[in-house]
Amino acid sequence: MYVLFLVILLAIFLFNLVVYKFEILSPPVLLSFMFFFCAFVGIIRYDDWRLNEYYGFTVLVIVSGILVFCLGGYLGSACRLNYLKKNEPIRHSRIELDRLCTVVFIIIGISGNVIFFYYVRKMVLNLGYAHNGISQMLYSYYIIKMKLQNVGDNNIPYFANVLNRFVTVNSVLCLYIFLHNICFRKYEKKDLWLLLIILFWPIQSIIKSGRGDILVLLAESIYLMYFFWNMYYGWNDTVNNKIIKWGSRIFGVFLISFIILAIVLGKRNSFAELNVKEYLTKYISVGIRNFDLFLKNPVRSDFFGQETFPGFHRILYNYLVLEYK
């Protein structure tokens, strides 16, 4: 059944690729590729994950969901306006970030990360967790978050929270300007200050003992390059080739940094302890396997939305002190 599942996913991906004229970042193409890629990597764990027992109903549910998503994409493409079919290049002039804004953004980035670092240190010490070294301290904070011990009296200070949000927004804005100037060939050396502001976001993510924001940053970078290059070159195959080239490089850098950060954040003590095959297959493909196990033996909820809406319940608990933690 799992082999058939892979064949179906590959067929959907290739069909979308042809329909969308090899636009690699068209949502249906990207979605179908990601499902196929995740399922394909899972073959490495075929025996110990018992993928030979894969459930036919799981295949039906996943494939149906993909097809429904793709149907929306097909309808959107069929209804697109005529002017979108024109291939004339669009060339933008350079975007400048005011010098004062640059200075303010740098101050916010430094102060926001420093203040949050000291908050993390304070929480780890106050709650009696291990803190021998930065990596162990960050991992301890990760455990604190998972146990929801950073709420109530231990909640993030309001000022630190506001600064964190500004760090994210400032970084996204500077990412837009930085890539815009590069893709439209308007880059100047002073744009390196923008790169510094952008880096405050992944640094903040590391201090929070997380890596998700780094993946978001890379995904946003690829999409921004995709749109800017398409505008510059007039929506042709040149851009797809560039995206495949740079996207594969960025993905490679991400995988390496993802593994390194596992050590930096204390989630593994050393590279010798890290089983790369197990680690990467778990992060890339375990969702494909776990969904099958869930459908075979669903988790029974004690109350409505226990598994489906954990974020919603966390908000109710944190801000309204409602019962469900």
Tab-separated table of N, CA and C in Angstrom, residues 184-323:
chain	number	residue	atom	x	y	z
A	184	PHE	N	16.580	43.039	-8.236
A	184	PHE	CA	16.420	44.074	-9.263
A	184	PHE	C	17.751	44.760	-9.601
A	185	ARG	N	18.851	44.143	-9.115
A	185	ARG	CA	20.209	44.599	-9.414
A	185	ARG	C	20.440	46.058	-8.999
A	186	LYS	N	19.953	46.366	-7.801
A	186	LYS	CA	20.134	47.716	-7.241
A	186	LYS	C	20.891	47.664	-5.920
A	187	TYR	N	21.627	46.568	-5.719
A	187	TYR	CA	22.319	46.363	-4.450
A	187	TYR	C	23.471	47.355	-4.270
A	188	GLU	N	23.609	47.846	-3.028
A	188	GLU	CA	24.753	48.674	-2.648
A	188	GLU	C	25.323	48.142	-1.338
A	189	LYS	N	26.573	48.469	-1.050
A	189	LYS	CA	27.258	47.920	0.120
A	189	LYS	C	26.545	48.240	1.429
A	190	LYS	N	25.911	49.397	1.488
A	190	LYS	CA	25.236	49.773	2.738
A	190	LYS	C	24.051	48.866	3.058
A	191	ASP	N	23.625	48.043	2.079
A	191	ASP	CA	22.538	47.088	2.334
A	191	ASP	C	22.953	46.005	3.306
A	192	LEU	N	24.253	45.879	3.585
A	192	LEU	CA	24.714	44.904	4.567
A	192	LEU	C	24.153	45.196	5.958
A	193	TRP	N	23.832	46.468	6.227
A	193	TRP	CA	23.183	46.803	7.497
A	193	TRP	C	21.808	46.142	7.589
A	194	LEU	N	21.137	46.009	6.456
A	194	LEU	CA	19.845	45.316	6.432
A	194	LEU	C	20.029	43.854	6.812
A	195	LEU	N	21.121	43.263	6.328
A	195	LEU	CA	21.402	41.862	6.634
A	195	LEU	C	21.596	41.664	8.133
A	196	LEU	N	22.234	42.625	8.782
A	196	LEU	CA	22.414	42.558	10.232
A	196	LEU	C	21.062	42.555	10.932
A	197	ILE	N	20.146	43.424	10.504
A	197	ILE	CA	18.817	43.493	11.116
A	197	ILE	C	18.050	42.195	10.880
A	198	ILE	N	18.200	41.609	9.690
A	198	ILE	CA	17.525	40.346	9.377
A	198	ILE	C	17.978	39.246	10.329
A	199	LEU	N	19.276	39.230	10.660
A	199	LEU	CA	19.839	38.169	11.499
A	199	LEU	C	19.321	38.212	12.936
A	200	PHE	N	18.783	39.346	13.362
A	200	PHE	CA	18.248	39.418	14.730
A	200	PHE	C	17.072	38.451	14.926
A	201	TRP	N	16.345	38.151	13.846
A	201	TRP	CA	15.189	37.248	13.946
A	201	TRP	C	15.621	35.810	14.235
A	202	PRO	N	16.527	35.193	13.434
A	202	PRO	CA	16.962	33.835	13.794
A	202	PRO	C	17.685	33.770	15.132
A	203	ILE	N	18.399	34.852	15.502
A	203	ILE	CA	19.043	34.869	16.821
A	203	ILE	C	17.986	34.817	17.912
A	204	GLN	N	16.912	35.582	17.720
A	204	GLN	CA	15.801	35.564	18.676
A	204	GLN	C	15.188	34.177	18.764
A	205	SER	N	15.050	33.510	17.612
A	205	SER	CA	14.494	32.160	17.580
A	205	SER	C	15.355	31.186	18.373
A	206	ILE	N	16.681	31.316	18.235
A	206	ILE	CA	17.603	30.434	18.965
A	206	ILE	C	17.503	30.680	20.468
A	207	ILE	N	17.403	31.952	20.867
A	207	ILE	CA	17.267	32.269	22.290
A	207	ILE	C	15.985	31.658	22.854
A	208	LYS	N	14.948	31.609	22.032
A	208	LYS	CA	13.685	30.989	22.452
A	208	LYS	C	13.745	29.465	22.400
A	209	SER	N	14.914	28.927	22.037
A	209	SER	CA	15.134	27.488	21.921
A	209	SER	C	14.226	26.878	20.851
A	210	GLY	N	14.144	27.584	19.716
A	210	GLY	CA	13.345	27.087	18.604
A	210	GLY	C	14.060	27.268	17.287
A	211	ARG	N	13.619	26.500	16.282
A	211	ARG	CA	14.212	26.606	14.957
A	211	ARG	C	13.165	26.879	13.882
A	212	GLY	N	11.902	26.900	14.269
A	212	GLY	CA	10.824	27.077	13.297
A	212	GLY	C	10.899	28.396	12.552
A	213	ASP	N	11.255	29.470	13.269
A	213	ASP	CA	11.323	30.789	12.635
A	213	ASP	C	12.399	30.845	11.552
A	214	ILE	N	13.455	30.049	11.724
A	214	ILE	CA	14.521	30.017	10.727
A	214	ILE	C	14.005	29.402	9.433
A	215	LEU	N	13.174	28.366	9.558
A	215	LEU	CA	12.561	27.755	8.378
A	215	LEU	C	11.618	28.739	7.692
A	216	VAL	N	10.863	29.490	8.486
A	216	VAL	CA	9.966	30.514	7.924
A	216	VAL	C	10.780	31.569	7.178
A	217	LEU	N	11.895	31.987	7.766
A	217	LEU	CA	12.763	32.982	7.137
A	217	LEU	C	13.284	32.492	5.788
A	218	LEU	N	13.709	31.241	5.725
A	218	LEU	CA	14.206	30.686	4.468
A	218	LEU	C	13.092	30.570	3.433
A	219	ALA	N	11.911	30.145	3.865
A	219	ALA	CA	10.782	30.017	2.939
A	219	ALA	C	10.383	31.383	2.376
A	220	GLU	N	10.347	32.393	3.249
A	220	GLU	CA	10.017	33.746	2.781
A	220	GLU	C	11.063	34.250	1.793
A	221	SER	N	12.329	33.924	2.056
A	221	SER	CA	13.402	34.359	1.156
A	221	SER	C	13.220	33.767	-0.240
A	222	ILE	N	12.902	32.476	-0.286
A	222	ILE	CA	12.731	31.808	-1.584
A	222	ILE	C	11.551	32.397	-2.344
A	223	TYR	N	10.456	32.632	-1.638
A	223	TYR	CA	9.272	33.181	-2.321
A	223	TYR	C	9.497	34.619	-2.784
A	224	LEU	N	10.167	35.407	-1.979
A	224	LEU	CA	10.451	36.787	-2.401
A	224	LEU	C	11.339	36.794	-3.645
A	225	MET	N	12.371	35.955	-3.654
A	225	MET	CA	13.233	35.860	-4.839
A	225	MET	C	12.429	35.392	-6.052
A	226	TYR	N	11.524	34.470	-5.817
A	226	TYR	CA	10.679	33.940	-6.901
A	226	TYR	C	9.860	35.052	-7.560
A	227	PHE	N	9.210	35.869	-6.753
A	227	PHE	CA	8.363	36.933	-7.308
A	227	PHE	C	9.202	38.063	-7.909
A	228	PHE	N	10.253	38.466	-7.210
A	228	PHE	CA	11.075	39.564	-7.729
A	228	PHE	C	11.772	39.186	-9.037
A	229	TRP	N	12.341	37.983	-9.091
A	229	TRP	CA	13.007	37.541	-10.322
A	229	TRP	C	12.020	37.401	-11.474
A	230	ASN	N	10.822	36.901	-11.163
A	230	ASN	CA	9.811	36.769	-12.218
A	230	ASN	C	9.415	38.134	-12.777
A	231	MET	N	9.323	39.114	-11.902
A	231	MET	CA	9.031	40.474	-12.373
A	231	MET	C	10.169	40.991	-13.240
A	232	TYR	N	11.394	40.727	-12.811
A	232	TYR	CA	12.573	41.254	-13.516
A	232	TYR	C	12.754	40.591	-14.883
A	233	TYR	N	12.548	39.259	-14.934
A	233	TYR	CA	12.804	38.522	-16.179
A	233	TYR	C	11.558	38.333	-17.049
A	234	GLY	N	10.372	38.686	-16.514
A	234	GLY	CA	9.160	38.553	-17.318
A	234	GLY	C	8.535	37.170	-17.284
A	235	TRP	N	8.576	36.496	-16.150
A	235	TRP	CA	7.909	35.210	-15.937
A	235	TRP	C	8.288	34.187	-17.010
A	236	ASN	N	9.518	33.733	-16.971
A	236	ASN	CA	9.946	32.693	-17.906
A	236	ASN	C	10.766	31.630	-17.182
A	237	ASP	N	11.291	30.657	-17.947
A	237	ASP	CA	11.975	29.517	-17.352
A	237	ASP	C	13.279	29.892	-16.649
A	238	THR	N	13.804	31.057	-16.945
A	238	THR	CA	15.035	31.496	-16.280
A	238	THR	C	14.864	31.472	-14.764
A	239	VAL	N	13.691	31.916	-14.317
A	239	VAL	CA	13.435	32.011	-12.877
A	239	VAL	C	13.323	30.630	-12.241
A	240	ASN	N	12.625	29.712	-12.913
A	240	ASN	CA	12.501	28.361	-12.363
A	240	ASN	C	13.864	27.723	-12.166
A	241	ASN	N	14.743	27.899	-13.137
A	241	ASN	CA	16.087	27.345	-13.029
A	241	ASN	C	16.845	27.977	-11.866
A	242	LYS	N	16.684	29.298	-11.702
A	242	LYS	CA	17.339	29.985	-10.586
A	242	LYS	C	16.801	29.490	-9.240
A	243	ILE	N	15.478	29.331	-9.164
A	243	ILE	CA	14.854	28.902	-7.915
A	243	ILE	C	15.310	27.492	-7.551
A	244	ILE	N	15.352	26.595	-8.533
A	244	ILE	CA	15.815	25.229	-8.262
A	244	ILE	C	17.262	25.262	-7.774
A	245	LYS	N	18.077	26.080	-8.433
A	245	LYS	CA	19.494	26.181	-8.074
A	245	LYS	C	19.666	26.741	-6.662
A	246	TRP	N	19.069	27.904	-6.405
A	246	TRP	CA	19.241	28.540	-5.100
A	246	TRP	C	18.417	27.860	-4.016
A	247	GLY	N	17.242	27.355	-4.384
A	247	GLY	CA	16.410	26.658	-3.403
A	247	GLY	C	17.090	25.416	-2.866
A	248	SER	N	17.742	24.643	-3.749
A	248	SER	CA	18.443	23.436	-3.303
A	248	SER	C	19.628	23.800	-2.415
A	249	ARG	N	20.318	24.900	-2.740
A	249	ARG	CA	21.435	25.343	-1.905
A	249	ARG	C	20.955	25.774	-0.521
A	250	ILE	N	19.880	26.561	-0.519
A	250	ILE	CA	19.340	27.043	0.757
A	250	ILE	C	18.846	25.871	1.600
A	251	PHE	N	18.208	24.889	0.947
A	251	PHE	CA	17.713	23.720	1.678
A	251	PHE	C	18.877	22.937	2.280
A	252	GLY	N	19.974	22.810	1.518
A	252	GLY	CA	21.152	22.123	2.038
A	252	GLY	C	21.736	22.832	3.244
A	253	VAL	N	21.824	24.161	3.147
A	253	VAL	CA	22.331	24.958	4.280
A	253	VAL	C	21.415	24.807	5.479
A	254	PHE	N	20.106	24.786	5.209
A	254	PHE	CA	19.146	24.643	6.308
A	254	PHE	C	19.309	23.299	7.018
A	255	LEU	N	19.450	22.211	6.256
A	255	LEU	CA	19.597	20.894	6.877
A	255	LEU	C	20.837	20.848	7.769
A	256	ILE	N	21.939	21.407	7.262
A	256	ILE	CA	23.179	21.413	8.042
A	256	ILE	C	23.007	22.257	9.309
A	257	SER	N	22.423	23.456	9.154
A	257	SER	CA	22.233	24.338	10.308
A	257	SER	C	21.230	23.746	11.296
A	258	PHE	N	20.216	23.025	10.782
A	258	PHE	CA	19.210	22.391	11.633
A	258	PHE	C	19.871	21.365	12.549
A	259	ILE	N	20.801	20.590	11.969
A	259	ILE	CA	21.510	19.582	12.754
A	259	ILE	C	22.441	20.245	13.765
A	260	ILE	N	23.179	21.263	13.316
A	260	ILE	CA	24.108	21.967	14.215
A	260	ILE	C	23.353	22.599	15.377
A	261	LEU	N	22.181	23.190	15.074
A	261	LEU	CA	21.408	23.855	16.125
A	261	LEU	C	20.868	22.863	17.150
A	262	ALA	N	20.711	21.607	16.756
A	262	ALA	CA	20.297	20.595	17.732
A	262	ALA	C	21.331	20.478	18.848
A	263	ILE	N	22.618	20.653	18.489
A	263	ILE	CA	23.689	20.631	19.492
A	263	ILE	C	23.723	21.944	20.255
A	264	VAL	N	23.625	23.060	19.502
A	264	VAL	CA	23.695	24.392	20.117
A	264	VAL	C	22.579	24.579	21.140
A	265	LEU	N	21.386	24.077	20.824
A	265	LEU	CA	20.237	24.254	21.709
A	265	LEU	C	20.142	23.165	22.771
A	266	GLY	N	21.142	22.303	22.829
A	266	GLY	CA	21.181	21.304	23.895
A	266	GLY	C	20.262	20.128	23.700
A	267	LYS	N	19.659	19.983	22.517
A	267	LYS	CA	18.748	18.851	22.287
A	267	LYS	C	19.520	17.564	22.040
A	268	ARG	N	20.804	17.684	21.709
A	268	ARG	CA	21.737	16.557	21.653
A	268	ARG	C	23.051	17.042	22.275
A	269	ASN	N	23.725	16.149	22.986
A	269	ASN	CA	24.937	16.562	23.690
A	269	ASN	C	26.138	16.710	22.772
A	270	SER	N	26.180	15.909	21.692
A	270	SER	CA	27.317	15.958	20.778
A	270	SER	C	26.915	15.362	19.444
A	271	PHE	N	27.752	15.579	18.432
A	271	PHE	CA	27.497	14.997	17.116
A	271	PHE	C	27.598	13.472	17.163
A	272	ALA	N	28.455	12.963	18.061
A	272	ALA	CA	28.612	11.510	18.184
A	272	ALA	C	27.301	10.868	18.656
A	273	GLU	N	26.552	11.612	19.483
A	273	GLU	CA	25.286	11.089	20.008
A	273	GLU	C	24.157	11.189	18.977
A	274	LEU	N	24.363	12.025	17.970
A	274	LEU	CA	23.306	12.325	17.006
A	274	LEU	C	23.288	11.311	15.871
A	275	ASN	N	22.200	10.585	15.748
A	275	ASN	CA	21.994	9.678	14.619
A	275	ASN	C	21.309	10.477	13.508
A	276	VAL	N	22.094	10.914	12.519
A	276	VAL	CA	21.575	11.833	11.502
A	276	VAL	C	20.408	11.216	10.739
A	277	LYS	N	20.537	9.931	10.377
A	277	LYS	CA	19.460	9.249	9.640
A	277	LYS	C	18.160	9.264	10.438
A	278	GLU	N	18.240	8.890	11.707
A	278	GLU	CA	17.043	8.867	12.547
A	278	GLU	C	16.493	10.273	12.757
A	279	TYR	N	17.394	11.220	12.963
A	279	TYR	CA	16.989	12.594	13.272
A	279	TYR	C	16.251	13.234	12.103
A	280	LEU	N	16.836	13.138	10.904
A	280	LEU	CA	16.227	13.779	9.743
A	280	LEU	C	14.953	13.076	9.291
A	281	THR	N	14.945	11.745	9.317
A	281	THR	CA	13.724	11.036	8.910
A	281	THR	C	12.582	11.326	9.870
A	282	LYS	N	12.930	11.502	11.144
A	282	LYS	CA	11.872	11.818	12.125
A	282	LYS	C	11.236	13.156	11.803
A	283	TYR	N	12.066	14.173	11.557
A	283	TYR	CA	11.525	15.513	11.305
A	283	TYR	C	10.841	15.618	9.945
A	284	ILE	N	11.355	14.898	8.947
A	284	ILE	CA	10.805	15.038	7.599
A	284	ILE	C	9.584	14.155	7.384
A	285	SER	N	9.623	12.914	7.905
A	285	SER	CA	8.619	11.925	7.491
A	285	SER	C	7.728	11.371	8.590
A	286	VAL	N	8.024	11.704	9.840
A	286	VAL	CA	7.261	11.041	10.900
A	286	VAL	C	5.781	11.434	10.879
A	287	GLY	N	5.472	12.629	10.347
A	287	GLY	CA	4.062	13.028	10.253
A	287	GLY	C	3.264	12.100	9.355
A	288	ILE	N	3.895	11.634	8.268
A	288	ILE	CA	3.246	10.694	7.350
A	288	ILE	C	2.910	9.397	8.083
A	289	ARG	N	3.849	8.944	8.923
A	289	ARG	CA	3.622	7.695	9.668
A	289	ARG	C	2.646	7.894	10.814
A	290	ASN	N	2.795	8.981	11.552
A	290	ASN	CA	1.953	9.185	12.730
A	290	ASN	C	0.492	9.389	12.373
A	291	PHE	N	0.243	10.033	11.221
A	291	PHE	CA	-1.146	10.232	10.809
A	291	PHE	C	-1.827	8.887	10.572
A	292	ASP	N	-1.084	7.936	10.005
A	292	ASP	CA	-1.610	6.589	9.794
A	292	ASP	C	-1.924	5.917	11.130
A	293	LEU	N	-1.006	6.035	12.079
A	293	LEU	CA	-1.232	5.438	13.398
A	293	LEU	C	-2.413	6.086	14.109
A	294	PHE	N	-2.561	7.404	13.919
A	294	PHE	CA	-3.666	8.117	14.569
A	294	PHE	C	-5.015	7.651	14.023
A	295	LEU	N	-5.100	7.480	12.700
A	295	LEU	CA	-6.368	7.047	12.113
A	295	LEU	C	-6.727	5.624	12.538
A	296	LYS	N	-5.707	4.806	12.763
A	296	LYS	CA	-5.973	3.435	13.220
A	296	LYS	C	-6.404	3.408	14.688
A	297	ASN	N	-5.828	4.290	15.475
A	297	ASN	CA	-6.124	4.293	16.910
A	297	ASN	C	-6.167	5.734	17.413
A	298	PRO	N	-7.253	6.449	17.152
A	298	PRO	CA	-7.335	7.875	17.517
A	298	PRO	C	-7.188	8.084	19.019
A	299	VAL	N	-6.556	9.214	19.366
A	299	VAL	CA	-6.444	9.607	20.775
A	299	VAL	C	-7.808	10.093	21.242
A	300	ARG	N	-8.249	9.580	22.369
A	300	ARG	CA	-9.555	9.980	22.900
A	300	ARG	C	-9.431	11.264	23.708
A	301	SER	N	-10.261	12.232	23.406
A	301	SER	CA	-10.205	13.531	24.071
A	301	SER	C	-10.979	13.517	25.382
A	302	ASP	N	-10.416	14.216	26.366
A	302	ASP	CA	-11.140	14.405	27.625
A	302	ASP	C	-12.134	15.562	27.496
A	303	PHE	N	-11.869	16.474	26.562
A	303	PHE	CA	-12.775	17.594	26.325
A	303	PHE	C	-12.641	18.006	24.869
A	304	PHE	N	-13.586	18.820	24.401
A	304	PHE	CA	-13.653	19.157	22.976
A	304	PHE	C	-12.389	19.886	22.504
A	305	GLY	N	-11.810	19.382	21.421
A	305	GLY	CA	-10.674	20.050	20.806
A	305	GLY	C	-9.360	19.873	21.536
A	306	GLN	N	-9.249	18.830	22.360
A	306	GLN	CA	-8.032	18.657	23.161
A	306	GLN	C	-6.788	18.524	22.280
A	307	GLU	N	-6.885	17.743	21.200
A	307	GLU	CA	-5.757	17.583	20.290
A	307	GLU	C	-5.806	18.575	19.137
A	308	THR	N	-7.010	18.949	18.718
A	308	THR	CA	-7.163	19.767	17.515
A	308	THR	C	-6.843	21.238	17.752
A	309	PHE	N	-7.182	21.748	18.926
A	309	PHE	CA	-7.025	23.181	19.188
A	309	PHE	C	-6.156	23.467	20.418
A	310	PRO	N	-4.972	22.883	20.523
A	310	PRO	CA	-4.156	23.129	21.730
A	310	PRO	C	-3.748	24.588	21.871
A	311	GLY	N	-3.455	25.248	20.729
A	311	GLY	CA	-3.073	26.660	20.791
A	311	GLY	C	-4.205	27.522	21.307
A	312	PHE	N	-5.428	27.224	20.855
A	312	PHE	CA	-6.610	27.976	21.300
A	312	PHE	C	-6.830	27.792	22.799
A	313	HIS	N	-6.705	26.552	23.270
A	313	HIS	CA	-6.885	26.296	24.700
A	313	HIS	C	-5.785	26.952	25.531
A	314	ARG	N	-4.578	27.017	24.960
A	314	ARG	CA	-3.478	27.652	25.687
A	314	ARG	C	-3.752	29.139	25.882
A	315	ILE	N	-4.317	29.773	24.836
A	315	ILE	CA	-4.668	31.198	24.945
A	315	ILE	C	-5.720	31.401	26.031
A	316	LEU	N	-6.743	30.545	26.039
A	316	LEU	CA	-7.793	30.660	27.055
A	316	LEU	C	-7.221	30.487	28.458
A	317	TYR	N	-6.258	29.560	28.584
A	317	TYR	CA	-5.664	29.311	29.898
A	317	TYR	C	-4.769	30.479	30.320
A	318	ASN	N	-3.960	30.981	29.384
A	318	ASN	CA	-2.992	32.036	29.717
A	318	ASN	C	-3.663	33.358	30.051
A	319	TYR	N	-4.692	33.712	29.265
A	319	TYR	CA	-5.248	35.064	29.383
A	319	TYR	C	-6.590	35.139	30.105
A	320	LEU	N	-7.338	34.048	30.119
A	320	LEU	CA	-8.631	34.051	30.796
A	320	LEU	C	-8.660	33.103	31.980
A	321	VAL	N	-7.545	32.419	32.224
A	321	VAL	CA	-7.388	31.477	33.328
A	321	VAL	C	-8.533	30.452	33.334
A	322	LEU	N	-8.882	29.965	32.149
A	322	LEU	CA	-9.888	28.922	32.070
A	322	LEU	C	-9.258	27.581	32.418
A	323	GLU	N	-10.085	26.576	32.607
A	323	GLU	CA	-9.683	25.354	33.257
A	323	GLU	C	-8.603	24.575	32.512
